[in-house]
GROMACS .gro file of N, CA and C in nm:
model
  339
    1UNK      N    1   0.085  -0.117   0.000
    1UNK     CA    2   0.000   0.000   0.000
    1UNK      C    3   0.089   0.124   0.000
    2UNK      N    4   0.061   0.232  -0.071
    2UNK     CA    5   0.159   0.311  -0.108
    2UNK      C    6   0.118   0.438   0.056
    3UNK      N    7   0.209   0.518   0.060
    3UNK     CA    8   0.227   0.603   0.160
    3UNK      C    9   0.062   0.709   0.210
    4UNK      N   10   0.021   0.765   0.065
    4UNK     CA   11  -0.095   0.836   0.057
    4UNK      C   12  -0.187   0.770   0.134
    5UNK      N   13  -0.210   0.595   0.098
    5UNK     CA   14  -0.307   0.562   0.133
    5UNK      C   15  -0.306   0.499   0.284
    6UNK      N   16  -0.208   0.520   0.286
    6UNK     CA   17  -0.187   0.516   0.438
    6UNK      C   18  -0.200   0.628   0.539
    7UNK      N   19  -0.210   0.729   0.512
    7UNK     CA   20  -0.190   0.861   0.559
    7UNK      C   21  -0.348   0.853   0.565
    8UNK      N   22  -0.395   0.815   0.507
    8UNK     CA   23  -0.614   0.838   0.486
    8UNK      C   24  -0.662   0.755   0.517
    9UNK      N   25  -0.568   0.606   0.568
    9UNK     CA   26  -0.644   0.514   0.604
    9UNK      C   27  -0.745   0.599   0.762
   10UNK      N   28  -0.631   0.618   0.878
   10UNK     CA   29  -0.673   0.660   0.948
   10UNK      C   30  -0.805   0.728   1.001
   11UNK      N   31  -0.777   0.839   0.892
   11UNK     CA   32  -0.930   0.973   0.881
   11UNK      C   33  -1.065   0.871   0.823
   12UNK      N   34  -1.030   0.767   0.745
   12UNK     CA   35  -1.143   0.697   0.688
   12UNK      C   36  -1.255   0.621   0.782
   13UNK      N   37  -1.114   0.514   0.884
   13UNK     CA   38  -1.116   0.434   0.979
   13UNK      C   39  -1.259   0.504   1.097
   14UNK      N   40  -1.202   0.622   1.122
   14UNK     CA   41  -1.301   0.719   1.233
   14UNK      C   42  -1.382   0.791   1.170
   15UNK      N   43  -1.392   0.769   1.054
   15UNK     CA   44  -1.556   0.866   0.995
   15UNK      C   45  -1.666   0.748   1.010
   16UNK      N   46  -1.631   0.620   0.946
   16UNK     CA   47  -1.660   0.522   0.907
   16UNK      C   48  -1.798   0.479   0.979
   17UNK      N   49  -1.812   0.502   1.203
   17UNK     CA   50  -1.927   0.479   1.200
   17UNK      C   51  -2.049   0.556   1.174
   18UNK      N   52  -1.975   0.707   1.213
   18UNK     CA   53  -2.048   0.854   1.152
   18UNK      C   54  -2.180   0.786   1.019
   19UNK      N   55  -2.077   0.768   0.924
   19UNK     CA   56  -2.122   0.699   0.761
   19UNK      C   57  -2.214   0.637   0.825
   20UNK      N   58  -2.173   0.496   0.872
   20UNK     CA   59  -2.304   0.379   0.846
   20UNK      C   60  -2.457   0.422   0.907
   21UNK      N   61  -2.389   0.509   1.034
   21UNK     CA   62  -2.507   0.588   1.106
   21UNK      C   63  -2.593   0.684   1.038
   22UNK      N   64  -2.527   0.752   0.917
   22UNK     CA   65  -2.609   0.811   0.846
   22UNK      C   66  -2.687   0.747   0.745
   23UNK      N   67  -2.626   0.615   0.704
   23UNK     CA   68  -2.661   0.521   0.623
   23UNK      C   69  -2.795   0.496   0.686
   24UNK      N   70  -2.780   0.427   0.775
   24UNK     CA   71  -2.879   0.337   0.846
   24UNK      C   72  -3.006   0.476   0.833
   25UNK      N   73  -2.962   0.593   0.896
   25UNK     CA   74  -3.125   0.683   0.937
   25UNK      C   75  -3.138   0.677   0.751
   26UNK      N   76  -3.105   0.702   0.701
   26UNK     CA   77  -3.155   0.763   0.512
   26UNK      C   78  -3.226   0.608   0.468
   27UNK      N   79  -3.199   0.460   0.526
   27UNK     CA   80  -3.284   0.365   0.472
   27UNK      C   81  -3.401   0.346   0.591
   28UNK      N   82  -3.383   0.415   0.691
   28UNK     CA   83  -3.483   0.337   0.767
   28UNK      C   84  -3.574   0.489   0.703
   29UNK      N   85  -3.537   0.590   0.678
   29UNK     CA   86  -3.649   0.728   0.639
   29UNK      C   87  -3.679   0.646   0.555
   30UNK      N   88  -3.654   0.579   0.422
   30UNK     CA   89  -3.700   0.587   0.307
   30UNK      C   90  -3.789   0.497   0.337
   31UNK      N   91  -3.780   0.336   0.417
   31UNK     CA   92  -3.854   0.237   0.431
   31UNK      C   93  -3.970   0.294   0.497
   32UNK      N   94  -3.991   0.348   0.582
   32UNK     CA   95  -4.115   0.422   0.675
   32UNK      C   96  -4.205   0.562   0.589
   33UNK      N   97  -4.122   0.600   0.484
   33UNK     CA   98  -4.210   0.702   0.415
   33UNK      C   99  -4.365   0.693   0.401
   34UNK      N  100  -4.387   0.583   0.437
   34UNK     CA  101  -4.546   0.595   0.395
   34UNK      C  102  -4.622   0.622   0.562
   35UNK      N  103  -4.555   0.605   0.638
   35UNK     CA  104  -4.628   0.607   0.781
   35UNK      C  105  -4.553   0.774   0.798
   36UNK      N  106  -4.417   0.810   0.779
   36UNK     CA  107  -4.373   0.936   0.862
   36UNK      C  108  -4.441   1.061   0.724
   37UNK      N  109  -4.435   1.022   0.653
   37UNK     CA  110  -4.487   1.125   0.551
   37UNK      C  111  -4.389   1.241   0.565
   38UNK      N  112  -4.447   1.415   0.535
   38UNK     CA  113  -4.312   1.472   0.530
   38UNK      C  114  -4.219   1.458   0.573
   39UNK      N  115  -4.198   1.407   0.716
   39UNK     CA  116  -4.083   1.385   0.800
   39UNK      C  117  -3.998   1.335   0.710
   40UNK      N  118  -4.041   1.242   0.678
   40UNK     CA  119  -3.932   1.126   0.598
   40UNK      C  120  -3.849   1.208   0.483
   41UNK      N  121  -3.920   1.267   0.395
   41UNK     CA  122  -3.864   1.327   0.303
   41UNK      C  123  -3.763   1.458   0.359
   42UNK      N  124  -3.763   1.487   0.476
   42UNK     CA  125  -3.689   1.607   0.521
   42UNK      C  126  -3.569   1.498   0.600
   43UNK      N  127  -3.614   1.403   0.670
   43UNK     CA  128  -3.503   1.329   0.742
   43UNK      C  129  -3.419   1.270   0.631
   44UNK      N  130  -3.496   1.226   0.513
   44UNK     CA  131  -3.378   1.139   0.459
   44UNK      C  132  -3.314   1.237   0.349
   45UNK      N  133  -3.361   1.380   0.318
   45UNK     CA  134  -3.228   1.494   0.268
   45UNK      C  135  -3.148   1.509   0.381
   46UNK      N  136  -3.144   1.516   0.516
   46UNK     CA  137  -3.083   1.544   0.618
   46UNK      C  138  -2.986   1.463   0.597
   47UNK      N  139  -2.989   1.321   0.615
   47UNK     CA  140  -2.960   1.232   0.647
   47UNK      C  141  -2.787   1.201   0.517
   48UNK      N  142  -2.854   1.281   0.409
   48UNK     CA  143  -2.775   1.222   0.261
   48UNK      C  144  -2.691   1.351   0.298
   49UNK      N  145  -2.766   1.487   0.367
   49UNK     CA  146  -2.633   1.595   0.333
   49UNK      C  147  -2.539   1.581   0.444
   50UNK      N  148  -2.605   1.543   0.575
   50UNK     CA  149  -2.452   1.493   0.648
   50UNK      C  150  -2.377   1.365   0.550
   51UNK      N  151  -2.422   1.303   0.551
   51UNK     CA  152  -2.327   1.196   0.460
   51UNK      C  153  -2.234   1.278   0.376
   52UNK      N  154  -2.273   1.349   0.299
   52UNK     CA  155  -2.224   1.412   0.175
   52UNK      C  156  -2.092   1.483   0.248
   53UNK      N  157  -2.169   1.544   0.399
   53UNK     CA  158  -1.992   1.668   0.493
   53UNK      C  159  -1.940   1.538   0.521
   54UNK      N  160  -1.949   1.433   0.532
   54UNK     CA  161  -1.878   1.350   0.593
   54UNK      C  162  -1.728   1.313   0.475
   55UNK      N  163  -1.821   1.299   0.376
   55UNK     CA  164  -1.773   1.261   0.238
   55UNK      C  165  -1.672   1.382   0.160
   56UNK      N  166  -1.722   1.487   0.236
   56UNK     CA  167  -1.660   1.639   0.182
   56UNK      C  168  -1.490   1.672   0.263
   57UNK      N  169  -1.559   1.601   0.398
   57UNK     CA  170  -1.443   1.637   0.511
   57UNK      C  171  -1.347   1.497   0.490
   58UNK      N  172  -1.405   1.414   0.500
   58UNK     CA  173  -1.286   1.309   0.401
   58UNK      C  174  -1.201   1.329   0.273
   59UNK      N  175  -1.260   1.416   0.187
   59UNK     CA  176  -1.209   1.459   0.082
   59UNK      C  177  -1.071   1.575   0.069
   60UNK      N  178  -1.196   1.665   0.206
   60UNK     CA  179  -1.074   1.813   0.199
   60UNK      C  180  -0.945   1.700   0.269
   61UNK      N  181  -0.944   1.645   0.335
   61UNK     CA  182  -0.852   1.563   0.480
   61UNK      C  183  -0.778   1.551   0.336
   62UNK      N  184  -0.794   1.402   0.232
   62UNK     CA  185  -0.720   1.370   0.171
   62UNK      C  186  -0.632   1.467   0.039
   63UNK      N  187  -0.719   1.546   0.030
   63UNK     CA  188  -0.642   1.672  -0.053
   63UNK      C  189  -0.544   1.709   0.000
   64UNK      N  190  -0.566   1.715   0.111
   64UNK     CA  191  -0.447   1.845   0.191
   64UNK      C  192  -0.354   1.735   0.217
   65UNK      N  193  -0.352   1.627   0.241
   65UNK     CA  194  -0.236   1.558   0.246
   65UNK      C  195  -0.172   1.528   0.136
   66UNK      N  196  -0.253   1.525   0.018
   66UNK     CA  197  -0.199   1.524  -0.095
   66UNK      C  198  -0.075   1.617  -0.171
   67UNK      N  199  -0.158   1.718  -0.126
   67UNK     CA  200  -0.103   1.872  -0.156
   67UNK      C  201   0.041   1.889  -0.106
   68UNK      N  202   0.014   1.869   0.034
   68UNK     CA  203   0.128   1.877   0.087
   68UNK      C  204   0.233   1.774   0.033
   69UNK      N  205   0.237   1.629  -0.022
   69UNK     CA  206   0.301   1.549  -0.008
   69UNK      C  207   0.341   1.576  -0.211
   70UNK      N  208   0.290   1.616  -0.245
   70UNK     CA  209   0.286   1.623  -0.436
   70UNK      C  210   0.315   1.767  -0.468
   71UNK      N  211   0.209   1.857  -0.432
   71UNK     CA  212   0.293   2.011  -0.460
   71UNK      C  213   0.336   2.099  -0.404
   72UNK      N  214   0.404   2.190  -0.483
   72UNK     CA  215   0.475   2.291  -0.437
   72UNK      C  216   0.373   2.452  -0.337
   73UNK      N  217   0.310   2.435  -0.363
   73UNK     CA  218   0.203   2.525  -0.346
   73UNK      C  219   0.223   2.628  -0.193
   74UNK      N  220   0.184   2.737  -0.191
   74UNK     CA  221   0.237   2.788  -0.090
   74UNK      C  222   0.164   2.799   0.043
   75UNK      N  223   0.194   2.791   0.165
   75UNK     CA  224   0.124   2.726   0.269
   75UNK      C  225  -0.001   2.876   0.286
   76UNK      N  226  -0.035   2.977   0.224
   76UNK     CA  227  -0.094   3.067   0.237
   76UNK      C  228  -0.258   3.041   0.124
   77UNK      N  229  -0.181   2.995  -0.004
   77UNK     CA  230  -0.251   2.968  -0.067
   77UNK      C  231  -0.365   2.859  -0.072
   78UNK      N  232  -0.271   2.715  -0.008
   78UNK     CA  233  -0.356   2.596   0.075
   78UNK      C  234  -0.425   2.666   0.247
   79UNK      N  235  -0.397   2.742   0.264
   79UNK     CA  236  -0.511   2.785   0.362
   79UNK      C  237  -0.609   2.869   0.325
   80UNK      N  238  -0.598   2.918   0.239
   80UNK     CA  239  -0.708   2.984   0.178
   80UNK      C  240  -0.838   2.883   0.138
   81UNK      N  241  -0.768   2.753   0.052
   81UNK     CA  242  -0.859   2.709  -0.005
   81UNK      C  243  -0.927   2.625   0.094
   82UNK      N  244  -0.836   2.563   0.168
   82UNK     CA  245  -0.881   2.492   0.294
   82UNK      C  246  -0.995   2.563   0.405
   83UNK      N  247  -0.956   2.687   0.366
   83UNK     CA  248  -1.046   2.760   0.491
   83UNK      C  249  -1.247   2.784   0.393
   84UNK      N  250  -1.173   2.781   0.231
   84UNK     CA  251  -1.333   2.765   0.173
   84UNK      C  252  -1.346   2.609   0.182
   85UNK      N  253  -1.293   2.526   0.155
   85UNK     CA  254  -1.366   2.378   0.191
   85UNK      C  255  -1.451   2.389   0.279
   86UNK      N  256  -1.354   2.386   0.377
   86UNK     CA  257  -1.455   2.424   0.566
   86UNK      C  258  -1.591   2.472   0.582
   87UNK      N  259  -1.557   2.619   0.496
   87UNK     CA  260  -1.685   2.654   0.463
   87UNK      C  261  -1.785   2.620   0.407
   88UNK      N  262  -1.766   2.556   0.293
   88UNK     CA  263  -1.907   2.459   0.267
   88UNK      C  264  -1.902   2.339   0.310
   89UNK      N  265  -1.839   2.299   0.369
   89UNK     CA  266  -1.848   2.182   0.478
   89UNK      C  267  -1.944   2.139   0.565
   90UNK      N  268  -1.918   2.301   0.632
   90UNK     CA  269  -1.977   2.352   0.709
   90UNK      C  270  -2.125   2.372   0.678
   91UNK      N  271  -2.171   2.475   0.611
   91UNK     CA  272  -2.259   2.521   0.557
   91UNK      C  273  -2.357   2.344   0.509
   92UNK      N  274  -2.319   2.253   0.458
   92UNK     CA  275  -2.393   2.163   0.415
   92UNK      C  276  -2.409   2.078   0.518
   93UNK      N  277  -2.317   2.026   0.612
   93UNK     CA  278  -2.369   2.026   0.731
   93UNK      C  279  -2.486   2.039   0.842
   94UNK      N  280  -2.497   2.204   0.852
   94UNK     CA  281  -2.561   2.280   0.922
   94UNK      C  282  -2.706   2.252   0.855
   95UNK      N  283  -2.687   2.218   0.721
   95UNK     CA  284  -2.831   2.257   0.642
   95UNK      C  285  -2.895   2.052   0.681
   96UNK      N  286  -2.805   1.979   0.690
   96UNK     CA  287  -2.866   1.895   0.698
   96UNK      C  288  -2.920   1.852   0.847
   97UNK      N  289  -2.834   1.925   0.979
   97UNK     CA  290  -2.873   1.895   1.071
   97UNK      C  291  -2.987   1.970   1.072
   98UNK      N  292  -3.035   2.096   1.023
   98UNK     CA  293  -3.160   2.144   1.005
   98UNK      C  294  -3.265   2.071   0.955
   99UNK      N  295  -3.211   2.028   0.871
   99UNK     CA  296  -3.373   1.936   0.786
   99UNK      C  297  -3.380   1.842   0.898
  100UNK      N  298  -3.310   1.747   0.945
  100UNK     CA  299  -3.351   1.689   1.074
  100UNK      C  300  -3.434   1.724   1.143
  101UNK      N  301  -3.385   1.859   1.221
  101UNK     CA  302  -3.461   1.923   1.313
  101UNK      C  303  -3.628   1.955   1.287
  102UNK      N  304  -3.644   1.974   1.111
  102UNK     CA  305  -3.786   2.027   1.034
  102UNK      C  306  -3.833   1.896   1.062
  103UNK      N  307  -3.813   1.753   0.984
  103UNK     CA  308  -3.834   1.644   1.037
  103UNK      C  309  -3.870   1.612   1.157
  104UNK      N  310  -3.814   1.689   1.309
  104UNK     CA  311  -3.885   1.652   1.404
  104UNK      C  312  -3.997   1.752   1.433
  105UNK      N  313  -3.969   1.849   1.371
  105UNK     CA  314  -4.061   1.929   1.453
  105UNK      C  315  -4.195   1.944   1.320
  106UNK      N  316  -4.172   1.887   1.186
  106UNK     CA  317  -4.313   1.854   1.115
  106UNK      C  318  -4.447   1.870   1.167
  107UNK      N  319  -4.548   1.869   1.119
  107UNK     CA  320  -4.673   1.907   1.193
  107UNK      C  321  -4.718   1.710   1.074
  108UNK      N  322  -4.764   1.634   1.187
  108UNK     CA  323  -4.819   1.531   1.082
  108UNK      C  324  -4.896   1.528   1.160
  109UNK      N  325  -5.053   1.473   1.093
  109UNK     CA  326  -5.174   1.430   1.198
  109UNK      C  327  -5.204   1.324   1.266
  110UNK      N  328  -5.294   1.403   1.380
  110UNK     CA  329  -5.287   1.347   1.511
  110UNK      C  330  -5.359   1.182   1.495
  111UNK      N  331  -5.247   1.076   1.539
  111UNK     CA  332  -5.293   0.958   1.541
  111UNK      C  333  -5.410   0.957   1.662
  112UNK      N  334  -5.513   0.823   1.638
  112UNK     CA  335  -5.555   0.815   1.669
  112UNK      C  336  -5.587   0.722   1.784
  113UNK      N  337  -5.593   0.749   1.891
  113UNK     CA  338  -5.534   0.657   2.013
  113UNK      C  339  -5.630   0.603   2.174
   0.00000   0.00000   0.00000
């Protein structure tokens, strides 16, 4: 295994249950869609855009090791770009722990009990 992929095994290793956990809520939303109704459709975008920061922050991780290890590039310039990764990292993140939150707080009607 060459050096790179050793350097990312790590970051992969500890996202990894993050992932399945997001995995698991986006199939159990989709399987229940017919009982949670909007919920579902707001939990399981939630559910795909954390996946996606998870997938984003794995990505910036392996760039920057890349960067560092392949180009010349100047340590001002890789913080720049690093500091916009973050930012939509961030930003897609935030938007998915929100749809969560819409998901719980949905208005669905009152079962009958």
């Amino acid at each position: 295994m060459n050096q790179f992929m050793l350097s990312v095994l790590p970051n992969l290793l500890m996202a990894l249950p993050g992932m399945l956990l997001y995995v698991l809520g986006l199939s159990l939303c989709l399987m229940r869609k017919p009982s949670l109704g909007k919920a579902s459709t707001y939990a399981s975008l939630g559910f795909g855009l954390l996946l996606l920061s998870s997938l984003l922050g794995l990505g910036t991780q392996a760039w920057i090791m890349w960067s560092t290890q392949h180009e010349h590039a100047s340590i001002s310039s890789l913080s720049i770009q690093l500091a916009a990764m973050s930012v939509a990292n961030t930003l897609v993140s935030l938007a998915g722990v929100g749809l969560l939150l819409a998901a719980i707080l949905v208005r669905r009607p009152a079962q009958g009990g």
